[in-house]
């Protein structure tokens, strides 16, 4: 393993004999000509450099050996030995497959973002799109059964063996899906993961030159960082899509405030209003505007990642600019400015819908910490805040809360914000376009997209947190797990029943409200499937569990498939991006039932129909949306085997 080196060394501390990332780790660089006799100082420096290289090479190896000797797998439900290996081993053993060899093969081919299967943990590659490769805290040994891609790698082998036993001829199991190519031809060394490792700011760091995003742009400098903004007309289009789609489902920004501040940025940068023509000069903005420029770039990235564009590069150039402008140590942690938290919310959403789950989990975790540092979790300290600022703090806090729980559930890891740490009321049902900075708040409106959606989303977040606390947490006793699942599932089912009754009595007033109700309902159904995934995949799964999971999966797929043929679907990029994330579990459930062929005939016919509908929705979206492309790559082998069994 090459030695760890600083990606952005300080000019004052950089020495010509210190090894850089581009040099060979086998020996230090030459510091004197071969014809010159080295001085004592040069010899000393060479020895010191060699020692540093040796330590950098040996210490990580020794550390990994010690960890492998001292770490003992947990016996809790989250450890893979119980989360998936118990059920998978049982199925493999009953099918005559060598369990130890199968486990080794499955881990060797696992490229999911939740598991790191290399002999040496890989570090996050920020220049390559696709599933994250950032290693887990305990690689291959810490992934709850609720993880988004959890036991998919082994399922392909299990299904293939079951089909062969049943006399169905299937082609060999194909290799694991490959990562997509890098969006840029040249390499990129941002120097942070996910924030910079130095205290440098845009004004003090080495001048950075980034590749401009696709489309017409305007060049601007912030300190020494050269970045690009969309032309005014394109910028307005970005904001229109963001506030009609993204912000209605993650309401962390106020539209009027954002438009006012971005207008100021364009005016300071180019000296013209958004209806005039730009000047040919390359303007320089104050470094103090870097955080807000980063927020603007994050908005552009979120819009691109949910719009039908190239699934490999959508929004990535904007995201890189945002990271270059502001990093881990430049985000403010005090005061009333919530820009840092808003940046992290948007970036975690971008990374999540792009398939970089580990990075999204890290980003939303930092957002939770900043909420605590800003005091957003305790409204008792807001006595000096204006009504507008109180309203926005409520929105930012609860959006972070929901995003944290949902991403943690996706990754199968603990969440960062606990219910007992929050003493904040829910925001009123206001129409965001009628809310202005430091002005009296308007009256609540039934046409608001903020409520009751946000409160319903918080209810889902609470259920997701309880799923971790009572089912997947390492301290949960194995014998208590089944009872906890039953209790939680009954409560979710009861909540959904009341939700559907209320929806029938109170018809949605706007198309957005209708989409929000679909999002909430599908999230709840998906959570019910996740709770029972381990039991469903077990070889001894009973008929009651199979029937229940089949009915839930069919109901979820039917809702999404019907929505995909409505007129509003083409104008709903967020809903299109949401669909693949909630179709993942139903496809696994339906594939399991179809291959086992052990459910009642009437339900089996329905499962066949819903399975085809679910895969159809994914295949229609995968060429354009990163989220759909990621789901399709993860499930390609399972879908192929299931389709072979249906022929």
Coordinates of C-alpha atoms in Angstrom, one line a residue:
X1 CA 0.0 0.0 0.0
X2 CA 1.5 3.4 -0.9
X3 CA 2.3 5.7 1.9
X4 CA -0.3 8.3 3.0
X5 CA 0.6 11.8 1.9
X6 CA -1.0 15.2 2.2
X7 CA -2.8 16.1 -1.0
X8 CA -2.4 19.8 -0.3
X9 CA 0.9 20.4 1.5
X10 CA 1.6 23.8 2.9
X11 CA 4.2 25.8 1.0
X12 CA 6.0 26.6 4.2
X13 CA 6.4 22.9 5.2
X14 CA 7.0 21.4 1.8
X15 CA 10.4 19.9 1.3
X16 CA 11.9 18.8 -2.0
X17 CA 12.8 15.5 -0.5
X18 CA 9.4 14.6 0.9
X19 CA 7.7 12.0 -1.2
X20 CA 4.7 13.1 -3.3
X21 CA 1.8 11.0 -4.5
X22 CA 3.2 10.7 -8.0
X23 CA 6.5 9.3 -6.9
X24 CA 7.4 5.7 -6.4
X25 CA 7.0 4.5 -2.8
X26 CA 10.0 2.1 -3.1
X27 CA 12.6 4.8 -2.5
X28 CA 12.9 8.6 -1.8
X29 CA 13.4 11.0 -4.7
X30 CA 16.9 11.9 -5.6
X31 CA 18.1 15.1 -3.9
X32 CA 21.5 15.4 -5.5
X33 CA 23.0 14.7 -8.9
X34 CA 24.6 11.3 -9.4
X35 CA 27.9 13.1 -10.1
X36 CA 27.9 15.0 -6.8
X37 CA 28.9 13.6 -3.5
X38 CA 26.1 13.7 -1.0
X39 CA 26.6 15.9 2.0
X40 CA 26.0 14.6 5.6
X41 CA 22.8 16.6 5.7
X42 CA 21.6 15.0 2.4
X43 CA 22.4 11.6 3.8
X44 CA 20.5 12.3 7.0
X45 CA 17.5 13.5 5.0
X46 CA 17.6 10.4 2.8
X47 CA 17.6 8.1 5.9
X48 CA 14.8 10.1 7.5
X49 CA 12.7 9.9 4.3
X50 CA 13.4 6.2 3.9
X51 CA 12.2 5.6 7.5
X52 CA 9.1 7.6 6.9
X53 CA 8.3 5.5 3.9
X54 CA 8.9 2.3 5.8
X55 CA 6.6 3.4 8.6
X56 CA 3.9 4.5 6.2
X57 CA 4.0 1.2 4.5
X58 CA 4.3 -1.1 7.5
X59 CA 2.0 0.5 10.1
X60 CA -1.2 0.1 8.1
X61 CA -0.4 -3.5 7.4
X62 CA 0.4 -4.2 11.1
X63 CA -2.8 -2.4 12.1
X64 CA -5.0 -4.5 9.8
X65 CA -3.4 -7.7 11.1
X66 CA -4.0 -6.7 14.7
X67 CA -7.6 -5.8 13.9
X68 CA -8.1 -9.1 12.2
X69 CA -6.8 -11.0 15.2
X70 CA -8.6 -9.0 17.9
X71 CA -12.0 -8.3 16.3
X72 CA -14.7 -10.8 17.0
X73 CA -17.9 -10.8 14.9
X74 CA -21.0 -9.7 16.8
X75 CA -23.7 -12.1 17.5
X76 CA -26.4 -9.4 17.0
X77 CA -28.8 -9.3 14.1
X78 CA -26.8 -6.6 12.3
X79 CA -23.7 -8.8 11.9
X80 CA -23.7 -10.4 8.5
X81 CA -23.4 -13.8 10.2
X82 CA -27.0 -13.3 11.3
X83 CA -28.2 -10.5 9.0
X84 CA -27.7 -12.5 5.8
X85 CA -25.3 -15.4 6.4
X86 CA -27.7 -17.4 8.5
X87 CA -30.3 -17.4 5.9
X88 CA -27.9 -17.6 2.9
X89 CA -25.8 -20.4 4.5
X90 CA -28.9 -22.4 5.2
X91 CA -30.1 -22.0 1.6
X92 CA -26.7 -22.8 0.2
X93 CA -26.2 -25.8 2.4
X94 CA -29.7 -27.2 1.5
X95 CA -28.8 -26.7 -2.1
X96 CA -25.5 -28.6 -1.9
X97 CA -23.3 -25.5 -2.3
X98 CA -20.0 -25.3 -0.3
X99 CA -20.8 -22.5 2.1
X100 CA -17.2 -21.3 2.8
X101 CA -16.2 -21.3 -0.8
X102 CA -19.5 -19.4 -1.8
X103 CA -18.9 -16.8 0.9
X104 CA -15.4 -16.2 -0.3
X105 CA -16.6 -15.9 -3.9
X106 CA -19.4 -13.6 -3.1
X107 CA -17.2 -11.3 -1.1
X108 CA -14.6 -11.2 -3.9
X109 CA -17.2 -10.1 -6.4
X110 CA -19.1 -7.6 -4.2
X111 CA -18.9 -4.1 -5.5
X112 CA -21.8 -2.7 -3.5
X113 CA -21.4 0.6 -1.7
X114 CA -22.2 -0.9 1.6
X115 CA -19.5 -3.6 1.5
X116 CA -15.8 -3.2 0.9
X117 CA -14.5 -6.6 -0.3
X118 CA -10.9 -5.8 -1.3
X119 CA -8.0 -7.2 0.6
X120 CA -7.1 -3.6 1.3
X121 CA -10.0 -1.2 1.9
X122 CA -10.4 1.2 -1.0
X123 CA -10.7 4.9 -0.4
X124 CA -13.5 7.0 -1.8
X125 CA -12.9 8.0 -5.4
X126 CA -14.4 11.4 -5.9
X127 CA -13.6 11.6 -9.6
X128 CA -15.4 8.3 -10.5
X129 CA -19.2 8.2 -10.5
X130 CA -21.2 5.2 -9.4
X131 CA -21.3 3.2 -6.2
X132 CA -19.2 4.6 -3.4
X133 CA -16.0 2.7 -2.5
X134 CA -15.4 4.4 0.8
X135 CA -14.7 1.6 3.3
X136 CA -17.1 0.9 6.1
X137 CA -15.9 1.4 9.7
X138 CA -15.5 -2.4 9.8
X139 CA -15.2 -3.5 6.2
X140 CA -17.4 -6.5 5.4
X141 CA -18.3 -6.8 9.0
X142 CA -20.8 -4.1 9.7
X143 CA -23.9 -3.9 7.5
X144 CA -27.4 -4.3 8.8
X145 CA -30.0 -6.3 6.9
X146 CA -31.8 -3.2 6.0
X147 CA -28.9 -2.0 3.8
X148 CA -29.9 -1.1 0.3
X149 CA -27.8 -3.7 -1.5
X150 CA -27.5 -6.2 1.3
X151 CA -27.5 -9.8 0.4
X152 CA -27.8 -9.2 -3.4
X153 CA -24.4 -10.6 -4.3
X154 CA -25.2 -14.0 -2.8
X155 CA -28.8 -14.1 -4.0
X156 CA -27.7 -14.6 -7.6
X157 CA -25.9 -17.8 -6.8
X158 CA -28.7 -19.1 -4.6
X159 CA -31.3 -18.5 -7.3
X160 CA -29.2 -20.0 -10.0
X161 CA -28.7 -23.2 -7.9
X162 CA -32.4 -23.4 -7.1
X163 CA -33.4 -23.1 -10.7
X164 CA -30.8 -25.7 -11.7
X165 CA -32.2 -28.1 -9.1
X166 CA -35.7 -27.5 -10.5
X167 CA -34.5 -28.4 -14.0
X168 CA -34.4 -24.9 -15.4
X169 CA -31.4 -24.3 -17.6
X170 CA -29.8 -21.0 -16.9
X171 CA -26.6 -19.4 -18.2
X172 CA -23.6 -19.0 -15.8
X173 CA -23.8 -16.3 -13.2
X174 CA -22.3 -13.2 -14.8
X175 CA -19.7 -11.0 -13.2
X176 CA -20.5 -8.2 -10.8
X177 CA -21.5 -4.9 -12.4
X178 CA -18.6 -2.7 -13.3
X179 CA -18.2 0.9 -12.2
X180 CA -19.1 3.5 -14.8
X181 CA -16.2 5.4 -16.4
X182 CA -15.0 8.7 -15.0
X183 CA -16.9 11.8 -16.3
X184 CA -13.7 13.8 -17.0
X185 CA -10.7 12.7 -19.1
X186 CA -8.2 14.3 -16.8
X187 CA -7.5 13.2 -13.2
X188 CA -8.8 15.2 -10.3
X189 CA -7.2 15.5 -6.8
X190 CA -9.7 17.5 -4.7
X191 CA -7.7 16.9 -1.5
X192 CA -10.6 16.1 0.7
X193 CA -12.9 13.2 1.6
X194 CA -15.4 14.7 1.8
X195 CA -13.8 18.0 3.1
X196 CA -10.3 19.4 2.6
X197 CA -7.5 18.0 4.8
X198 CA -5.9 21.4 5.2
X199 CA -7.1 24.7 6.6
X200 CA -6.6 26.4 3.2
X201 CA -9.5 28.5 1.9
X202 CA -10.2 29.6 -1.7
X203 CA -8.1 32.7 -1.1
X204 CA -5.0 30.9 0.2
X205 CA -5.0 27.6 -1.7
X206 CA -3.2 27.0 -5.0
X207 CA -5.3 28.3 -7.9
X208 CA -7.7 25.6 -9.0
X209 CA -8.9 25.2 -12.5
X210 CA -12.0 23.0 -13.0
X211 CA -13.5 21.7 -16.1
X212 CA -16.7 23.7 -16.9
X213 CA -20.0 21.9 -16.7
X214 CA -21.9 21.1 -19.8
X215 CA -23.9 23.9 -21.4
X216 CA -23.3 27.6 -21.6
X217 CA -21.5 29.0 -18.6
X218 CA -19.8 32.2 -17.3
X219 CA -16.4 32.1 -15.8
X220 CA -15.8 33.6 -12.4
X221 CA -13.2 33.6 -9.7
X222 CA -13.7 33.4 -6.0
X223 CA -10.3 34.0 -4.4
X224 CA -8.0 31.8 -6.5
X225 CA -10.6 29.2 -7.4
X226 CA -11.9 29.6 -10.9
X227 CA -15.4 28.2 -11.3
X228 CA -18.3 28.5 -13.7
X229 CA -21.9 29.7 -13.3
X230 CA -24.7 29.0 -15.7
X231 CA -25.8 31.9 -17.9
X232 CA -28.7 33.8 -16.3
X233 CA -31.5 32.2 -18.3
X234 CA -30.2 28.7 -17.5
X235 CA -29.7 29.7 -13.9
X236 CA -33.4 30.7 -13.7
X237 CA -34.4 27.3 -15.2
X238 CA -32.3 25.5 -12.5
X239 CA -34.1 27.5 -9.7
X240 CA -37.5 26.8 -11.3
X241 CA -37.0 23.1 -11.3
X242 CA -35.4 23.0 -7.9
X243 CA -38.2 24.9 -6.1
X244 CA -41.0 23.1 -8.0
X245 CA -39.5 19.6 -7.5
X246 CA -36.6 19.2 -5.1
X247 CA -37.4 21.8 -2.4
X248 CA -41.0 20.6 -2.1
X249 CA -39.8 17.2 -0.9
X250 CA -36.8 18.5 1.1
X251 CA -37.9 22.0 2.1
X252 CA -34.7 23.4 3.4
X253 CA -34.5 26.6 1.4
X254 CA -36.8 29.7 0.9
X255 CA -37.3 30.5 -2.8
X256 CA -37.5 34.3 -2.4
X257 CA -34.4 34.4 -0.3
X258 CA -32.4 32.3 -2.7
X259 CA -33.4 34.3 -5.7
X260 CA -32.6 37.5 -3.9
X261 CA -29.1 36.3 -2.9
X262 CA -28.3 34.8 -6.3
X263 CA -29.3 38.0 -8.0
X264 CA -26.8 39.8 -5.8
X265 CA -24.0 37.3 -6.8
X266 CA -24.7 37.7 -10.5
X267 CA -24.7 41.5 -10.1
X268 CA -21.4 41.6 -8.1
X269 CA -19.8 39.2 -10.5
X270 CA -20.8 40.5 -13.8
X271 CA -22.3 43.9 -13.1
X272 CA -25.5 43.3 -14.8
X273 CA -29.0 42.2 -14.0
X274 CA -30.2 38.7 -15.1
X275 CA -31.9 40.3 -18.1
X276 CA -28.8 42.1 -19.5
X277 CA -25.8 40.9 -21.4
X278 CA -22.6 39.8 -19.6
X279 CA -19.3 41.7 -19.8
X280 CA -16.3 39.9 -21.3
X281 CA -14.1 40.3 -18.2
X282 CA -13.4 37.4 -15.9
X283 CA -14.7 38.8 -12.5
X284 CA -13.3 38.0 -9.1
X285 CA -15.8 37.6 -6.2
X286 CA -15.0 38.0 -2.5
X287 CA -13.9 34.9 -0.6
X288 CA -16.8 35.5 1.8
X289 CA -19.2 34.5 -1.0
X290 CA -17.7 31.1 -1.3
X291 CA -20.2 29.4 1.0
X292 CA -23.2 30.8 -1.0
X293 CA -21.5 30.0 -4.3
X294 CA -21.1 26.4 -3.0
X295 CA -24.8 26.3 -2.2
X296 CA -25.7 27.5 -5.7
X297 CA -23.5 24.8 -7.2
X298 CA -25.2 22.2 -4.9
X299 CA -28.6 23.3 -6.2
X300 CA -27.5 22.9 -9.8
X301 CA -26.1 19.4 -8.9
X302 CA -29.4 18.3 -7.3
X303 CA -31.4 19.4 -10.3
X304 CA -29.1 17.7 -12.8
X305 CA -29.1 14.4 -10.9
X306 CA -32.9 14.1 -11.0
X307 CA -33.4 15.2 -14.6
X308 CA -33.1 12.9 -17.6
X309 CA -29.5 13.4 -18.6
X310 CA -26.4 11.3 -18.9
X311 CA -26.6 8.8 -16.0
X312 CA -22.8 8.9 -15.6
X313 CA -22.1 12.6 -15.3
X314 CA -25.3 14.2 -14.2
X315 CA -24.5 17.1 -11.8
X316 CA -20.9 15.9 -11.1
X317 CA -19.1 19.0 -12.4
X318 CA -21.3 21.3 -10.2
X319 CA -20.7 19.1 -7.2
X320 CA -16.9 19.3 -7.7
X321 CA -17.1 23.0 -7.9
X322 CA -19.1 23.2 -4.7
X323 CA -16.5 21.0 -2.9
X324 CA -13.6 23.1 -4.3
X325 CA -15.2 26.3 -3.0
X326 CA -16.0 25.1 0.5
X327 CA -14.9 22.1 2.5
X328 CA -15.1 20.5 5.9
X329 CA -13.4 23.2 7.9
X330 CA -14.8 26.3 6.1
X331 CA -18.4 25.7 7.0
X332 CA -19.5 28.0 9.8
X333 CA -20.7 26.3 13.0
X334 CA -22.2 29.3 14.8
X335 CA -24.5 32.2 14.2
X336 CA -27.8 32.4 12.4
X337 CA -26.4 31.5 8.9
X338 CA -27.7 28.0 8.0
X339 CA -25.9 27.9 4.6
X340 CA -23.5 25.2 5.8
X341 CA -26.3 22.8 6.8
X342 CA -28.2 23.5 3.7
X343 CA -25.1 22.7 1.6
X344 CA -24.7 19.3 3.3
X345 CA -28.4 18.5 3.0
X346 CA -28.3 19.1 -0.8
X347 CA -24.9 17.3 -1.2
X348 CA -26.1 14.3 0.7
X349 CA -29.2 14.1 -1.5
X350 CA -27.0 14.4 -4.6
X351 CA -24.6 11.6 -3.5
X352 CA -27.5 9.4 -2.4
X353 CA -29.4 9.6 -5.7
X354 CA -26.1 9.0 -7.5
X355 CA -25.3 5.8 -5.7
X356 CA -22.6 7.1 -3.4
X357 CA -24.3 5.9 -0.2
X358 CA -21.2 6.0 2.1
X359 CA -20.4 9.5 1.1
X360 CA -24.1 10.6 1.5
X361 CA -24.1 9.0 5.0
X362 CA -21.0 10.9 6.0
X363 CA -22.4 14.2 4.6
X364 CA -25.8 14.0 6.4
X365 CA -24.0 13.0 9.6
X366 CA -22.1 16.3 9.5
X367 CA -25.4 18.1 8.8
X368 CA -26.8 16.6 12.1
X369 CA -23.7 17.8 14.0
X370 CA -24.0 21.3 12.6
X371 CA -27.7 21.4 13.6
X372 CA -26.6 20.7 17.2
X373 CA -23.9 23.3 17.0
X374 CA -26.3 25.9 15.7
X375 CA -28.8 25.0 18.4
X376 CA -31.5 24.0 15.9
X377 CA -32.6 21.1 18.1
X378 CA -33.8 23.3 20.9
X379 CA -36.4 26.0 20.2
X380 CA -36.1 27.4 23.7
X381 CA -32.9 29.2 22.6
X382 CA -34.6 31.0 19.7
X383 CA -36.1 33.9 21.7
X384 CA -34.3 36.6 19.7
X385 CA -35.2 35.1 16.2
X386 CA -37.6 36.7 13.8
X387 CA -40.7 34.6 12.7
X388 CA -39.0 34.0 9.4
X389 CA -35.9 32.7 10.9
X390 CA -37.8 30.5 13.4
X391 CA -39.8 29.1 10.4
X392 CA -36.6 28.3 8.4
X393 CA -34.8 26.8 11.4
X394 CA -37.8 24.4 11.9
X395 CA -37.7 23.4 8.2
X396 CA -33.9 22.9 8.1
X397 CA -34.0 20.9 11.3
X398 CA -36.8 18.5 10.3
X399 CA -35.5 18.1 6.8
X400 CA -32.1 17.1 8.2
X401 CA -33.9 14.7 10.6
X402 CA -35.7 13.0 7.8
X403 CA -32.7 12.8 5.5
X404 CA -30.6 11.4 8.2
X405 CA -33.0 8.6 9.1
X406 CA -33.6 7.7 5.5
X407 CA -30.0 7.6 4.4
X408 CA -29.0 5.6 7.5
X409 CA -31.8 3.1 6.7
X410 CA -30.4 2.8 3.1
X411 CA -26.9 2.2 4.4
X412 CA -27.9 0.0 7.2
X413 CA -26.1 2.0 9.8
X414 CA -27.0 4.0 13.0
X415 CA -28.7 7.4 12.5
X416 CA -27.2 10.6 13.9
X417 CA -30.2 12.6 15.3
X418 CA -32.3 11.1 18.1
X419 CA -35.9 12.0 18.9
X420 CA -35.2 12.8 22.5
X421 CA -32.5 15.4 21.5
X422 CA -35.1 17.5 19.5
X423 CA -37.4 20.0 21.2
X424 CA -38.7 21.8 18.1
X425 CA -42.3 22.2 16.8
X426 CA -43.3 21.6 13.2
X427 CA -43.5 24.5 10.8
X428 CA -46.9 25.9 9.8
X429 CA -48.4 25.0 6.4
X430 CA -47.2 28.0 4.6
X431 CA -46.8 28.5 0.8
X432 CA -43.1 29.1 0.4
X433 CA -43.5 31.7 -2.4
X434 CA -45.4 33.9 0.0
X435 CA -42.6 33.8 2.7
X436 CA -40.1 36.7 2.7
X437 CA -37.1 37.4 4.8
X438 CA -37.9 39.4 8.0
X439 CA -41.5 40.0 6.9
X440 CA -44.6 38.9 8.7
X441 CA -45.4 35.3 7.9
X442 CA -48.6 34.6 5.8
X443 CA -51.5 32.5 7.1
X444 CA -51.4 28.7 6.7
X445 CA -52.9 27.5 3.5
X446 CA -54.4 24.1 2.5
X447 CA -52.5 24.5 -0.8
X448 CA -49.2 24.4 1.0
X449 CA -46.7 21.7 -0.1
X450 CA -44.9 21.9 3.3
X451 CA -47.6 20.4 5.4
X452 CA -48.9 17.8 6.1
X453 CA -46.1 16.2 4.0
X454 CA -43.2 17.2 6.3
X455 CA -45.0 15.8 9.4
X456 CA -45.8 12.6 7.6
X457 CA -42.2 12.3 6.5
X458 CA -41.1 12.8 10.1
X459 CA -43.5 9.9 11.0
X460 CA -41.7 7.7 8.5
X461 CA -38.3 8.8 9.9
X462 CA -39.4 7.8 13.4
X463 CA -40.4 4.3 12.2
X464 CA -37.1 4.0 10.4
X465 CA -35.3 4.9 13.5
X466 CA -37.2 2.4 15.5
X467 CA -36.4 -0.3 12.9
X468 CA -32.8 0.3 13.8
X469 CA -33.3 0.5 17.5
X470 CA -35.5 -2.5 18.0
X471 CA -34.4 -4.8 15.1
X472 CA -31.0 -4.0 13.7
X473 CA -29.1 -2.4 16.6
X474 CA -26.1 -4.5 17.8
X475 CA -27.5 -4.6 21.4
X476 CA -30.8 -6.2 20.3
X477 CA -31.2 -9.8 21.5
X478 CA -31.7 -12.3 18.7
X479 CA -34.7 -13.9 20.5
X480 CA -36.4 -10.5 20.8
X481 CA -36.1 -9.6 17.2
X482 CA -39.1 -11.5 15.7
X483 CA -41.4 -10.0 18.3
X484 CA -40.1 -6.5 17.7
X485 CA -40.6 -6.9 14.0
X486 CA -44.2 -7.9 14.5
X487 CA -45.0 -5.0 16.8
X488 CA -43.4 -2.4 14.6
X489 CA -45.0 -3.9 11.4
X490 CA -48.5 -3.7 13.0
X491 CA -47.9 -0.1 14.0
X492 CA -46.8 0.9 10.5
X493 CA -49.7 -1.0 8.9
X494 CA -52.1 0.8 11.3
X495 CA -50.5 4.2 10.4
X496 CA -50.8 3.5 6.7
X497 CA -54.5 2.5 7.0
X498 CA -55.3 5.8 8.8
X499 CA -53.2 7.7 6.2
X500 CA -55.2 6.2 3.3
X501 CA -58.5 6.9 5.0
X502 CA -57.5 10.5 5.5
X503 CA -56.3 10.8 1.9
X504 CA -59.7 9.6 0.7
X505 CA -61.6 12.1 2.8
X506 CA -59.3 15.0 1.9
X507 CA -58.4 14.9 -1.8
X508 CA -55.1 16.5 -2.7
X509 CA -55.5 20.1 -3.7
X510 CA -52.4 20.2 -6.1
X511 CA -50.5 17.7 -8.2
X512 CA -47.5 18.1 -5.8
X513 CA -49.6 17.0 -2.8
X514 CA -50.7 13.9 -4.7
X515 CA -47.0 13.1 -5.5
X516 CA -46.1 13.7 -1.9
X517 CA -48.7 11.2 -0.7
X518 CA -47.4 8.6 -3.1
X519 CA -43.9 9.1 -1.8
X520 CA -45.0 8.7 1.9
X521 CA -47.1 5.6 1.2
X522 CA -44.3 3.9 -0.9
X523 CA -41.8 4.7 1.8
X524 CA -43.9 3.0 4.5
X525 CA -44.5 -0.1 2.4
X526 CA -40.8 -0.3 1.5
X527 CA -40.0 -0.2 5.2
X528 CA -42.3 -3.1 5.9
X529 CA -40.5 -5.1 3.3
X530 CA -37.1 -4.2 4.7
X531 CA -38.2 -5.4 8.2
X532 CA -39.0 -8.9 6.9
X533 CA -36.3 -9.2 4.3
X534 CA -34.2 -11.6 6.3
X535 CA -37.1 -13.8 7.2
X536 CA -38.3 -13.8 3.6
X537 CA -34.9 -14.8 2.2
X538 CA -34.5 -17.6 4.7
X539 CA -34.8 -21.1 3.3
X540 CA -37.4 -22.0 5.9
X541 CA -39.6 -18.9 5.3
X542 CA -43.2 -19.8 6.2
X543 CA -46.3 -19.2 4.0
X544 CA -47.6 -16.4 6.1
X545 CA -44.4 -14.3 5.7
X546 CA -44.2 -15.1 1.9
X547 CA -47.8 -14.1 1.4
X548 CA -47.5 -10.9 3.4
X549 CA -44.3 -9.8 1.6
X550 CA -45.8 -10.7 -1.8
X551 CA -48.9 -8.6 -1.1
X552 CA -46.9 -5.6 0.1
X553 CA -44.6 -5.8 -2.8
X554 CA -47.4 -6.0 -5.3
X555 CA -49.2 -3.1 -3.7
X556 CA -46.1 -0.9 -3.9
X557 CA -45.3 -1.8 -7.5
X558 CA -48.9 -1.2 -8.6
X559 CA -48.8 2.3 -7.1
X560 CA -45.5 3.3 -8.8
X561 CA -46.3 1.7 -12.1
X562 CA -49.7 3.4 -12.3
X563 CA -48.1 6.8 -11.5
X564 CA -45.6 6.2 -14.3
X565 CA -48.4 6.4 -16.8
X566 CA -50.1 9.5 -15.5
X567 CA -49.7 12.8 -17.3
X568 CA -47.9 14.4 -14.4
X569 CA -45.1 11.7 -14.5
X570 CA -43.3 13.5 -17.3
X571 CA -43.2 16.7 -15.3
X572 CA -42.1 15.0 -12.0
X573 CA -38.3 14.4 -12.1
X574 CA -38.2 13.9 -8.3
X575 CA -40.9 11.2 -8.4
X576 CA -38.9 9.5 -11.2
X577 CA -35.8 9.5 -9.1
X578 CA -37.7 8.3 -6.0
X579 CA -39.3 5.3 -7.9
X580 CA -36.1 3.2 -8.3
X581 CA -35.2 3.5 -4.6
X582 CA -38.5 2.0 -3.4
X583 CA -38.7 -0.6 -6.2
X584 CA -35.5 -2.3 -5.1
X585 CA -37.0 -4.3 -2.2
X586 CA -40.1 -5.3 -4.1
X587 CA -38.1 -6.7 -6.9
X588 CA -36.0 -8.8 -4.5
X589 CA -39.2 -10.0 -2.7
X590 CA -41.1 -10.9 -6.0
X591 CA -38.0 -12.6 -7.5
X592 CA -37.7 -14.8 -4.4
X593 CA -41.3 -15.8 -4.5
X594 CA -41.3 -16.5 -8.2
X595 CA -38.2 -18.7 -8.1
X596 CA -39.3 -20.7 -5.1
X597 CA -42.8 -21.0 -6.6
X598 CA -44.2 -21.8 -3.2
X599 CA -47.1 -19.2 -2.9
X600 CA -50.8 -19.7 -3.8
X601 CA -51.4 -19.6 -7.6
X602 CA -53.5 -16.5 -7.6
X603 CA -50.8 -14.5 -5.7
X604 CA -48.1 -16.1 -7.9
X605 CA -49.9 -14.7 -11.1
X606 CA -50.0 -11.3 -9.5
X607 CA -46.3 -11.5 -8.5
X608 CA -45.4 -12.2 -12.2
X609 CA -47.3 -9.2 -13.4
X610 CA -45.9 -6.8 -10.8
X611 CA -42.3 -8.1 -11.3
X612 CA -42.5 -7.3 -15.0
X613 CA -44.0 -3.9 -14.2
X614 CA -41.3 -3.1 -11.7
X615 CA -38.4 -4.0 -14.0
X616 CA -40.1 -2.1 -16.8
X617 CA -40.1 1.1 -14.8
X618 CA -36.5 0.6 -13.9
X619 CA -35.4 -0.1 -17.5
X620 CA -37.3 3.0 -18.8
X621 CA -35.4 5.2 -16.4
X622 CA -32.0 3.7 -16.2
X623 CA -30.5 5.2 -19.4
X624 CA -31.1 8.7 -18.0
X625 CA -31.2 8.7 -14.2
X626 CA -28.3 7.6 -12.0
X627 CA -30.5 6.2 -9.3
X628 CA -32.3 3.9 -11.8
X629 CA -29.0 2.9 -13.4
X630 CA -27.5 2.0 -10.0
X631 CA -30.6 -0.1 -9.1
X632 CA -30.5 -1.9 -12.4
X633 CA -26.8 -2.7 -12.1
X634 CA -27.3 -4.1 -8.6
X635 CA -30.3 -6.3 -9.6
X636 CA -29.3 -7.3 -13.1
X637 CA -28.4 -10.9 -12.2
X638 CA -31.5 -11.5 -10.1
X639 CA -33.7 -10.1 -12.8
X640 CA -32.1 -12.2 -15.5
X641 CA -32.5 -15.4 -13.4
X642 CA -36.1 -14.6 -12.6
X643 CA -37.0 -13.9 -16.2
X644 CA -35.4 -17.3 -17.2
X645 CA -37.5 -19.0 -14.6
X646 CA -40.7 -17.5 -16.1
X647 CA -40.1 -18.7 -19.6

